Short mmCIF file of N, CA and C in Angstrom, two decimals:
data_model
loop_
_atom_site.label_atom_id
_atom_site.label_comp_id
_atom_site.label_asym_id
_atom_site.label_seq_id
_atom_site.Cartn_x
_atom_site.Cartn_y
_atom_site.Cartn_z
N MET A 1 28.10 22.86 -16.51
CA MET A 1 26.99 23.27 -15.75
C MET A 1 27.03 22.75 -14.32
N LEU A 2 27.40 21.60 -14.15
CA LEU A 2 27.57 21.02 -12.75
C LEU A 2 28.73 21.78 -12.07
N GLY A 3 29.76 22.12 -12.77
CA GLY A 3 30.91 22.95 -12.18
C GLY A 3 30.40 24.28 -11.76
N ALA A 4 29.64 24.91 -12.59
CA ALA A 4 29.04 26.23 -12.25
C ALA A 4 28.27 26.16 -10.96
N PHE A 5 27.49 25.15 -10.96
CA PHE A 5 26.58 24.91 -9.73
C PHE A 5 27.50 24.72 -8.56
N ALA A 6 28.53 23.90 -8.67
CA ALA A 6 29.44 23.69 -7.61
C ALA A 6 30.07 25.03 -7.07
N TYR A 7 30.65 25.85 -7.96
CA TYR A 7 31.12 27.13 -7.65
C TYR A 7 30.17 28.03 -6.94
N TRP A 8 28.81 28.01 -7.40
CA TRP A 8 27.83 28.81 -6.91
C TRP A 8 27.52 28.51 -5.47
N ILE A 9 27.31 27.11 -5.27
CA ILE A 9 26.72 26.73 -3.96
C ILE A 9 27.78 26.87 -2.92
N HIS A 10 29.07 26.72 -3.35
CA HIS A 10 30.24 26.77 -2.43
C HIS A 10 30.34 28.24 -1.94
N ALA A 11 30.04 29.30 -2.92
CA ALA A 11 30.20 30.65 -2.59
C ALA A 11 28.95 31.17 -1.70
N THR A 12 28.00 30.41 -1.60
CA THR A 12 26.82 30.97 -0.71
C THR A 12 27.22 30.93 0.73
N ALA A 13 26.42 31.59 1.57
CA ALA A 13 26.65 31.57 2.97
C ALA A 13 26.68 30.32 3.63
N LEU A 14 25.71 29.32 3.06
CA LEU A 14 25.64 27.96 3.50
C LEU A 14 27.05 27.27 3.22
N GLY A 15 27.54 27.42 1.97
CA GLY A 15 28.84 26.77 1.56
C GLY A 15 30.06 27.38 2.35
N ARG A 16 30.06 28.54 2.63
CA ARG A 16 31.09 29.10 3.39
C ARG A 16 30.95 28.67 4.91
N ALA A 17 29.88 28.47 5.37
CA ALA A 17 29.72 28.12 6.75
C ALA A 17 30.06 26.60 6.85
N ALA A 18 29.60 25.85 5.89
CA ALA A 18 29.92 24.34 5.98
C ALA A 18 31.27 24.09 5.60
N GLY A 19 31.86 24.99 4.82
CA GLY A 19 33.25 24.74 4.41
C GLY A 19 34.36 25.08 5.20
N GLY A 20 33.93 25.35 6.71
CA GLY A 20 35.00 25.69 7.51
C GLY A 20 34.63 26.95 8.31
N GLY A 21 33.78 27.84 7.79
CA GLY A 21 33.44 29.03 8.44
C GLY A 21 32.79 28.82 9.94
N VAL A 22 32.03 27.70 9.96
CA VAL A 22 31.49 27.42 11.24
C VAL A 22 32.09 25.93 11.55
N PRO A 23 33.13 25.84 12.42
CA PRO A 23 33.80 24.59 12.56
C PRO A 23 33.05 23.42 13.07
N TRP A 24 32.01 23.69 13.79
CA TRP A 24 31.29 22.62 14.41
C TRP A 24 30.22 22.08 13.41
N LEU A 25 30.01 22.76 12.32
CA LEU A 25 28.80 22.42 11.44
C LEU A 25 29.07 21.07 10.70
N GLY A 26 30.23 20.89 10.25
CA GLY A 26 30.58 19.67 9.52
C GLY A 26 30.31 18.39 10.36
N PRO A 27 31.04 18.44 11.53
CA PRO A 27 30.77 17.26 12.48
C PRO A 27 29.30 17.11 12.92
N ALA A 28 28.73 18.18 13.17
CA ALA A 28 27.29 18.12 13.55
C ALA A 28 26.44 17.54 12.36
N CYS A 29 26.75 17.89 11.23
CA CYS A 29 25.95 17.41 10.00
C CYS A 29 26.21 15.80 9.80
N LEU A 30 27.51 15.45 10.00
CA LEU A 30 27.82 14.00 9.87
C LEU A 30 27.10 13.15 10.88
N THR A 31 27.13 13.73 12.13
CA THR A 31 26.33 13.08 13.25
C THR A 31 24.88 12.99 12.92
N LEU A 32 24.18 14.04 12.56
CA LEU A 32 22.84 13.97 12.12
C LEU A 32 22.50 13.17 11.03
N HIS A 33 23.53 13.10 9.95
CA HIS A 33 23.31 12.30 8.77
C HIS A 33 23.30 10.81 9.25
N PHE A 34 24.11 10.48 10.19
CA PHE A 34 24.04 9.02 10.75
C PHE A 34 22.74 8.74 11.47
N VAL A 35 22.27 9.75 12.32
CA VAL A 35 20.98 9.60 12.92
C VAL A 35 19.81 9.46 11.94
N GLY A 36 19.85 10.30 10.84
CA GLY A 36 18.84 10.13 9.78
C GLY A 36 18.86 8.84 9.19
N LEU A 37 20.08 8.26 8.82
CA LEU A 37 20.21 6.98 8.26
C LEU A 37 19.74 5.82 9.17
N ALA A 38 20.03 6.07 10.47
CA ALA A 38 19.46 5.09 11.38
C ALA A 38 17.93 4.99 11.36
N LEU A 39 17.33 6.13 11.35
CA LEU A 39 15.85 6.25 11.35
C LEU A 39 15.38 5.67 10.03
N LEU A 40 15.89 6.01 8.87
CA LEU A 40 15.51 5.60 7.64
C LEU A 40 15.66 4.01 7.54
N ILE A 41 16.94 3.44 7.64
CA ILE A 41 17.10 2.19 7.42
C ILE A 41 16.54 1.29 8.52
N GLY A 42 16.43 1.76 9.70
CA GLY A 42 15.73 1.01 10.77
C GLY A 42 14.37 0.77 10.48
N CYS A 43 13.64 1.76 10.13
CA CYS A 43 12.22 1.64 9.82
C CYS A 43 11.81 0.95 8.61
N VAL A 44 12.55 1.37 7.51
CA VAL A 44 12.35 0.60 6.19
C VAL A 44 12.73 -0.83 6.25
N GLY A 45 14.01 -1.00 6.98
CA GLY A 45 14.52 -2.29 7.02
C GLY A 45 13.58 -3.30 7.81
N ALA A 46 12.96 -2.81 8.90
CA ALA A 46 12.09 -3.68 9.68
C ALA A 46 10.89 -4.01 8.89
N PHE A 47 10.35 -3.02 8.13
CA PHE A 47 9.07 -3.36 7.32
C PHE A 47 9.44 -4.35 6.17
N ASP A 48 10.59 -4.02 5.52
CA ASP A 48 11.05 -4.97 4.39
C ASP A 48 11.35 -6.38 4.91
N LEU A 49 12.01 -6.44 6.10
CA LEU A 49 12.29 -7.76 6.54
C LEU A 49 10.94 -8.61 7.02
N ARG A 50 10.05 -7.82 7.47
CA ARG A 50 8.83 -8.45 7.81
C ARG A 50 8.10 -9.05 6.53
N LEU A 51 8.14 -8.21 5.49
CA LEU A 51 7.58 -8.77 4.17
C LEU A 51 8.34 -9.91 3.71
N LEU A 52 9.57 -10.04 3.90
CA LEU A 52 10.44 -11.18 3.46
C LEU A 52 10.24 -12.40 4.35
N GLY A 53 9.53 -12.29 5.42
CA GLY A 53 9.21 -13.42 6.24
C GLY A 53 9.84 -13.42 7.65
N VAL A 54 10.77 -12.51 7.89
CA VAL A 54 11.33 -12.41 9.30
C VAL A 54 10.25 -11.90 10.19
N ALA A 55 10.26 -12.37 11.47
CA ALA A 55 9.24 -11.99 12.50
C ALA A 55 7.86 -11.97 11.87
N ARG A 56 7.45 -13.20 11.17
CA ARG A 56 6.06 -13.25 10.65
C ARG A 56 4.95 -13.33 11.69
N GLY A 57 5.36 -13.38 12.95
CA GLY A 57 4.41 -13.34 13.96
C GLY A 57 3.81 -11.88 14.22
N LEU A 58 4.46 -10.94 13.59
CA LEU A 58 3.93 -9.63 13.72
C LEU A 58 3.02 -9.26 12.59
N PRO A 59 1.93 -8.61 12.84
CA PRO A 59 1.12 -8.14 11.72
C PRO A 59 1.83 -6.85 11.02
N VAL A 60 1.55 -6.77 9.75
CA VAL A 60 2.34 -5.77 9.02
C VAL A 60 1.72 -4.34 9.21
N GLY A 61 0.47 -4.10 9.50
CA GLY A 61 -0.11 -2.86 9.62
C GLY A 61 0.57 -1.86 10.57
N PRO A 62 0.79 -2.34 11.78
CA PRO A 62 1.49 -1.48 12.76
C PRO A 62 2.91 -0.97 12.38
N LEU A 63 3.56 -1.89 11.47
CA LEU A 63 4.95 -1.56 11.05
C LEU A 63 4.84 -0.42 10.03
N ARG A 64 3.61 -0.25 9.29
CA ARG A 64 3.48 0.78 8.42
C ARG A 64 3.56 2.14 9.10
N GLY A 65 3.16 2.10 10.36
CA GLY A 65 3.21 3.34 11.27
C GLY A 65 4.62 3.87 11.43
N LEU A 66 5.72 3.05 11.09
CA LEU A 66 7.07 3.50 11.19
C LEU A 66 7.45 4.42 10.03
N MET A 67 6.69 4.32 8.88
CA MET A 67 7.09 5.10 7.63
C MET A 67 7.24 6.58 7.86
N PRO A 68 6.45 7.23 8.67
CA PRO A 68 6.73 8.69 8.93
C PRO A 68 8.07 8.86 9.59
N TRP A 69 8.53 8.07 10.49
CA TRP A 69 9.92 8.11 10.94
C TRP A 69 11.00 7.92 9.91
N ALA A 70 10.75 7.05 8.98
CA ALA A 70 11.61 6.87 7.82
C ALA A 70 11.77 8.09 6.93
N VAL A 71 10.54 8.76 6.77
CA VAL A 71 10.58 9.94 5.87
C VAL A 71 11.27 11.01 6.68
N LEU A 72 11.16 11.12 8.05
CA LEU A 72 11.93 12.05 8.89
C LEU A 72 13.47 11.83 8.60
N GLY A 73 13.82 10.58 8.74
CA GLY A 73 15.21 10.12 8.55
C GLY A 73 15.74 10.57 7.13
N PHE A 74 14.90 10.31 6.18
CA PHE A 74 15.33 10.84 4.78
C PHE A 74 15.43 12.24 4.75
N SER A 75 14.53 12.89 5.27
CA SER A 75 14.73 14.39 5.32
C SER A 75 15.83 14.97 6.03
N ILE A 76 16.07 14.40 7.20
CA ILE A 76 17.31 14.79 7.85
C ILE A 76 18.60 14.52 7.03
N ASN A 77 18.63 13.36 6.26
CA ASN A 77 19.79 13.07 5.35
C ASN A 77 19.83 13.99 4.26
N LEU A 78 18.66 14.36 3.64
CA LEU A 78 18.66 15.19 2.49
C LEU A 78 19.22 16.65 2.92
N ALA A 79 18.74 17.14 4.08
CA ALA A 79 19.24 18.41 4.52
C ALA A 79 20.73 18.40 4.88
N THR A 80 21.17 17.44 5.63
CA THR A 80 22.63 17.42 6.05
C THR A 80 23.43 17.08 4.81
N GLY A 81 22.99 16.30 3.92
CA GLY A 81 23.79 15.92 2.69
C GLY A 81 23.91 17.15 1.96
N LEU A 82 22.98 18.07 1.78
CA LEU A 82 23.07 19.22 0.96
C LEU A 82 24.05 20.14 1.62
N ILE A 83 23.97 20.36 3.02
CA ILE A 83 24.98 21.15 3.68
C ILE A 83 26.33 20.66 3.48
N LEU A 84 26.62 19.37 3.56
CA LEU A 84 27.87 18.73 3.41
C LEU A 84 28.38 18.98 1.97
N PHE A 85 27.42 18.84 0.99
CA PHE A 85 27.83 19.04 -0.41
C PHE A 85 28.17 20.57 -0.59
N ALA A 86 27.44 21.50 0.03
CA ALA A 86 27.65 23.05 -0.06
C ALA A 86 29.10 23.31 0.37
N GLY A 87 29.56 22.65 1.48
CA GLY A 87 30.79 22.90 2.12
C GLY A 87 31.98 22.56 1.22
N ASN A 88 31.90 21.60 0.39
CA ASN A 88 33.02 21.27 -0.54
C ASN A 88 32.53 20.34 -1.66
N PRO A 89 31.74 21.01 -2.57
CA PRO A 89 31.08 20.27 -3.70
C PRO A 89 32.16 19.52 -4.55
N PHE A 90 33.32 20.12 -4.63
CA PHE A 90 34.37 19.48 -5.44
C PHE A 90 34.87 18.22 -5.13
N GLN A 91 34.63 17.82 -3.77
CA GLN A 91 35.17 16.51 -3.48
C GLN A 91 34.05 15.48 -3.89
N TYR A 92 32.86 15.98 -4.36
CA TYR A 92 31.82 15.08 -4.59
C TYR A 92 31.53 14.92 -6.14
N ILE A 93 31.67 16.09 -6.93
CA ILE A 93 31.26 16.10 -8.28
C ILE A 93 31.87 15.11 -9.17
N ASP A 94 33.32 14.90 -8.78
CA ASP A 94 34.06 14.09 -9.71
C ASP A 94 34.32 12.68 -8.97
N ASN A 95 33.49 12.33 -8.01
CA ASN A 95 33.74 11.15 -7.29
C ASN A 95 32.63 10.08 -7.78
N LEU A 96 33.17 8.97 -8.32
CA LEU A 96 32.31 7.84 -8.74
C LEU A 96 31.44 7.36 -7.64
N ALA A 97 31.83 7.15 -6.43
CA ALA A 97 31.17 6.64 -5.44
C ALA A 97 29.95 7.65 -5.01
N PHE A 98 30.13 8.97 -5.17
CA PHE A 98 29.00 9.79 -4.93
C PHE A 98 28.00 9.64 -5.93
N TRP A 99 28.24 9.55 -7.25
CA TRP A 99 27.30 9.39 -8.27
C TRP A 99 26.62 7.91 -8.14
N LEU A 100 27.32 6.97 -7.68
CA LEU A 100 26.70 5.66 -7.50
C LEU A 100 25.80 5.66 -6.27
N LYS A 101 26.15 6.53 -5.17
CA LYS A 101 25.17 6.61 -3.96
C LYS A 101 23.84 7.37 -4.57
N MET A 102 23.98 8.39 -5.31
CA MET A 102 22.87 9.11 -5.76
C MET A 102 21.99 8.20 -6.69
N LEU A 103 22.63 7.37 -7.52
CA LEU A 103 21.82 6.44 -8.39
C LEU A 103 21.06 5.49 -7.37
N PHE A 104 21.69 4.88 -6.40
CA PHE A 104 20.97 4.01 -5.53
C PHE A 104 19.87 4.61 -4.86
N ILE A 105 20.04 5.99 -4.37
CA ILE A 105 18.96 6.61 -3.69
C ILE A 105 17.75 6.86 -4.71
N VAL A 106 18.12 7.22 -5.97
CA VAL A 106 16.99 7.38 -6.95
C VAL A 106 16.36 6.05 -7.25
N LEU A 107 17.06 5.00 -7.35
CA LEU A 107 16.53 3.74 -7.60
C LEU A 107 15.64 3.27 -6.39
N ALA A 108 16.16 3.49 -5.34
CA ALA A 108 15.28 3.20 -4.02
C ALA A 108 13.91 4.05 -3.95
N GLY A 109 14.07 5.23 -4.39
CA GLY A 109 12.82 6.02 -4.52
C GLY A 109 11.84 5.50 -5.46
N ILE A 110 12.44 5.14 -6.66
CA ILE A 110 11.66 4.57 -7.77
C ILE A 110 10.94 3.29 -7.26
N ASN A 111 11.67 2.41 -6.57
CA ASN A 111 11.17 1.28 -6.01
C ASN A 111 10.01 1.48 -5.06
N ALA A 112 10.16 2.49 -4.21
CA ALA A 112 9.02 2.81 -3.20
C ALA A 112 7.80 3.35 -3.98
N VAL A 113 8.04 4.16 -5.05
CA VAL A 113 6.87 4.78 -5.72
C VAL A 113 6.24 3.65 -6.41
N LEU A 114 7.04 2.83 -7.09
CA LEU A 114 6.29 1.63 -7.82
C LEU A 114 5.58 0.65 -6.84
N TYR A 115 6.10 0.52 -5.65
CA TYR A 115 5.37 -0.25 -4.64
C TYR A 115 4.07 0.28 -4.36
N TYR A 116 4.01 1.57 -4.18
CA TYR A 116 2.71 2.27 -3.92
C TYR A 116 1.81 2.32 -5.09
N LEU A 117 2.35 2.54 -6.25
CA LEU A 117 1.57 2.55 -7.48
C LEU A 117 0.87 1.19 -7.80
N THR A 118 1.57 0.17 -7.48
CA THR A 118 0.97 -1.21 -7.78
C THR A 118 -0.31 -1.47 -6.99
N GLY A 119 -0.48 -0.76 -5.95
CA GLY A 119 -1.66 -1.19 -5.07
C GLY A 119 -1.34 -2.23 -4.05
N LEU A 120 -0.21 -2.70 -3.99
CA LEU A 120 0.23 -3.68 -3.06
C LEU A 120 0.11 -3.19 -1.69
N ARG A 121 0.32 -1.97 -1.48
CA ARG A 121 0.22 -1.43 -0.11
C ARG A 121 -0.95 -1.87 0.66
N ARG A 122 -2.12 -1.69 -0.01
CA ARG A 122 -3.37 -2.00 0.69
C ARG A 122 -3.42 -3.50 1.10
N ARG A 123 -3.02 -4.39 0.13
CA ARG A 123 -2.96 -5.78 0.38
C ARG A 123 -2.00 -6.16 1.51
N VAL A 124 -0.92 -5.57 1.44
CA VAL A 124 0.23 -5.84 2.47
C VAL A 124 -0.19 -5.37 3.86
N GLU A 125 -0.85 -4.19 3.93
CA GLU A 125 -1.23 -3.63 5.25
C GLU A 125 -2.26 -4.62 6.07
N LEU A 126 -2.98 -5.32 5.16
CA LEU A 126 -4.05 -6.12 5.81
C LEU A 126 -3.50 -7.50 6.22
N LEU A 127 -2.12 -7.83 6.08
CA LEU A 127 -1.57 -8.96 6.43
C LEU A 127 -1.65 -9.22 7.97
N ALA A 128 -2.14 -10.28 8.42
CA ALA A 128 -2.23 -10.56 9.85
C ALA A 128 -0.97 -11.25 10.24
N ALA A 129 -0.77 -11.31 11.55
CA ALA A 129 0.33 -12.22 12.13
C ALA A 129 0.42 -13.62 11.41
N GLY A 130 1.47 -14.06 11.02
CA GLY A 130 1.55 -15.31 10.49
C GLY A 130 1.45 -15.49 8.96
N GLN A 131 0.89 -14.49 8.40
CA GLN A 131 0.53 -14.57 6.89
C GLN A 131 1.79 -14.19 6.20
N HIS A 132 1.91 -14.79 5.00
CA HIS A 132 3.02 -14.49 4.10
C HIS A 132 2.67 -13.41 3.19
N ALA A 133 3.66 -12.51 2.79
CA ALA A 133 3.45 -11.42 1.85
C ALA A 133 3.29 -11.93 0.50
N PRO A 134 2.60 -11.26 -0.37
CA PRO A 134 2.66 -11.64 -1.83
C PRO A 134 4.11 -11.69 -2.34
N VAL A 135 4.28 -12.41 -3.36
CA VAL A 135 5.63 -12.62 -3.94
C VAL A 135 6.11 -11.28 -4.50
N LEU A 136 5.30 -10.52 -5.18
CA LEU A 136 5.57 -9.15 -5.67
C LEU A 136 6.12 -8.19 -4.53
N ALA A 137 5.28 -8.30 -3.39
CA ALA A 137 5.74 -7.46 -2.29
C ALA A 137 7.22 -7.91 -1.71
N LYS A 138 7.43 -9.25 -1.78
CA LYS A 138 8.77 -9.61 -1.38
C LYS A 138 9.87 -9.18 -2.34
N VAL A 139 9.59 -9.13 -3.62
CA VAL A 139 10.43 -8.58 -4.63
C VAL A 139 10.83 -7.11 -4.34
N PHE A 140 9.81 -6.33 -4.04
CA PHE A 140 10.01 -4.94 -3.71
C PHE A 140 10.74 -4.81 -2.43
N ALA A 141 10.53 -5.60 -1.40
CA ALA A 141 11.23 -5.39 -0.20
C ALA A 141 12.69 -5.88 -0.36
N ALA A 142 12.84 -7.00 -1.07
CA ALA A 142 14.36 -7.33 -1.24
C ALA A 142 15.06 -6.20 -2.01
N ALA A 143 14.51 -5.73 -3.13
CA ALA A 143 15.17 -4.63 -3.80
C ALA A 143 15.32 -3.49 -2.94
N SER A 144 14.35 -3.10 -2.12
CA SER A 144 14.56 -2.04 -1.12
C SER A 144 15.70 -2.29 -0.34
N LEU A 145 15.87 -3.36 0.40
CA LEU A 145 17.08 -3.67 1.25
C LEU A 145 18.38 -3.57 0.48
N PHE A 146 18.39 -4.24 -0.71
CA PHE A 146 19.57 -4.15 -1.54
C PHE A 146 20.01 -2.71 -1.85
N LEU A 147 19.01 -1.93 -2.25
CA LEU A 147 19.23 -0.47 -2.68
C LEU A 147 19.71 0.38 -1.43
N TRP A 148 19.04 0.20 -0.33
CA TRP A 148 19.50 1.00 0.78
C TRP A 148 20.85 0.61 1.37
N VAL A 149 21.24 -0.74 1.32
CA VAL A 149 22.43 -1.15 1.65
C VAL A 149 23.44 -0.56 0.66
N GLY A 150 23.12 -0.58 -0.64
CA GLY A 150 24.02 0.15 -1.50
C GLY A 150 24.23 1.58 -1.32
N VAL A 151 23.29 2.26 -0.70
CA VAL A 151 23.39 3.71 -0.45
C VAL A 151 24.38 3.74 0.63
N ILE A 152 24.20 2.89 1.69
CA ILE A 152 25.17 2.94 2.81
C ILE A 152 26.63 2.63 2.30
N TYR A 153 26.77 1.55 1.48
CA TYR A 153 28.04 1.11 1.01
C TYR A 153 28.82 2.39 0.20
N TRP A 154 28.06 2.87 -0.80
CA TRP A 154 28.61 3.90 -1.64
C TRP A 154 28.93 5.13 -0.86
N GLY A 155 28.09 5.46 0.32
CA GLY A 155 28.48 6.55 1.04
C GLY A 155 29.66 6.28 1.91
N ARG A 156 29.97 5.18 2.33
CA ARG A 156 31.21 4.83 2.97
C ARG A 156 32.33 4.94 2.11
N MET A 157 32.16 4.56 0.87
CA MET A 157 33.17 4.52 -0.16
C MET A 157 33.70 5.99 -0.59
N LEU A 158 32.74 6.95 -0.29
CA LEU A 158 33.11 8.29 -0.60
C LEU A 158 34.47 8.66 0.06
N LEU A 159 34.73 8.01 1.22
CA LEU A 159 36.04 8.27 1.90
C LEU A 159 37.23 7.64 1.18
N ILE A 160 36.85 6.49 0.39
CA ILE A 160 38.06 5.73 -0.11
C ILE A 160 38.34 5.99 -1.60
N ILE A 161 37.13 6.17 -2.28
CA ILE A 161 37.28 6.38 -3.74
C ILE A 161 37.06 7.87 -4.07
N GLY A 162 37.87 8.38 -4.87
CA GLY A 162 37.81 9.73 -5.26
C GLY A 162 38.87 10.68 -4.79
N ASN A 163 38.62 11.88 -4.49
CA ASN A 163 39.65 12.85 -4.21
C ASN A 163 39.57 13.33 -2.84
N PHE A 164 39.29 12.45 -1.87
CA PHE A 164 39.15 12.86 -0.38
C PHE A 164 40.59 12.98 0.21
N LEU A 165 41.55 12.24 -0.32
CA LEU A 165 42.93 12.12 0.32
C LEU A 165 43.61 13.31 0.00
#
């Protein structure tokens, strides 16, 4: 089933363009993927590090304002990642690093959803400068940092593990 999807997406206009039909599309997507990653990790990382006690002199509420930028970064990565996948899905579907990257992305998403569902968000946003975050919020923040670093790691390993050579 995944093989059929790979053949289908590669045969689309998007797949043909990303697969070499438009020579600048791949490099542009890789560049935008990096920009999206910087937005995502920069914003989420700053928020998570504050919850863990770094820069405790900052109130948490204003850092929450960075989250729309993180969502923008994720959206950029989702779009560029799909384009890169469409260009050559066969370099991804049998690659362990790709599947581990996807696993870490899903786990990071689950971690974020659970953070919001627990109601911690309201308590955390009220933290003033100098206040410690609740222990559970620190656990979510540490998990978030670990998972996003894992996404970056496995993304880089795409070039080393699998059939890229």
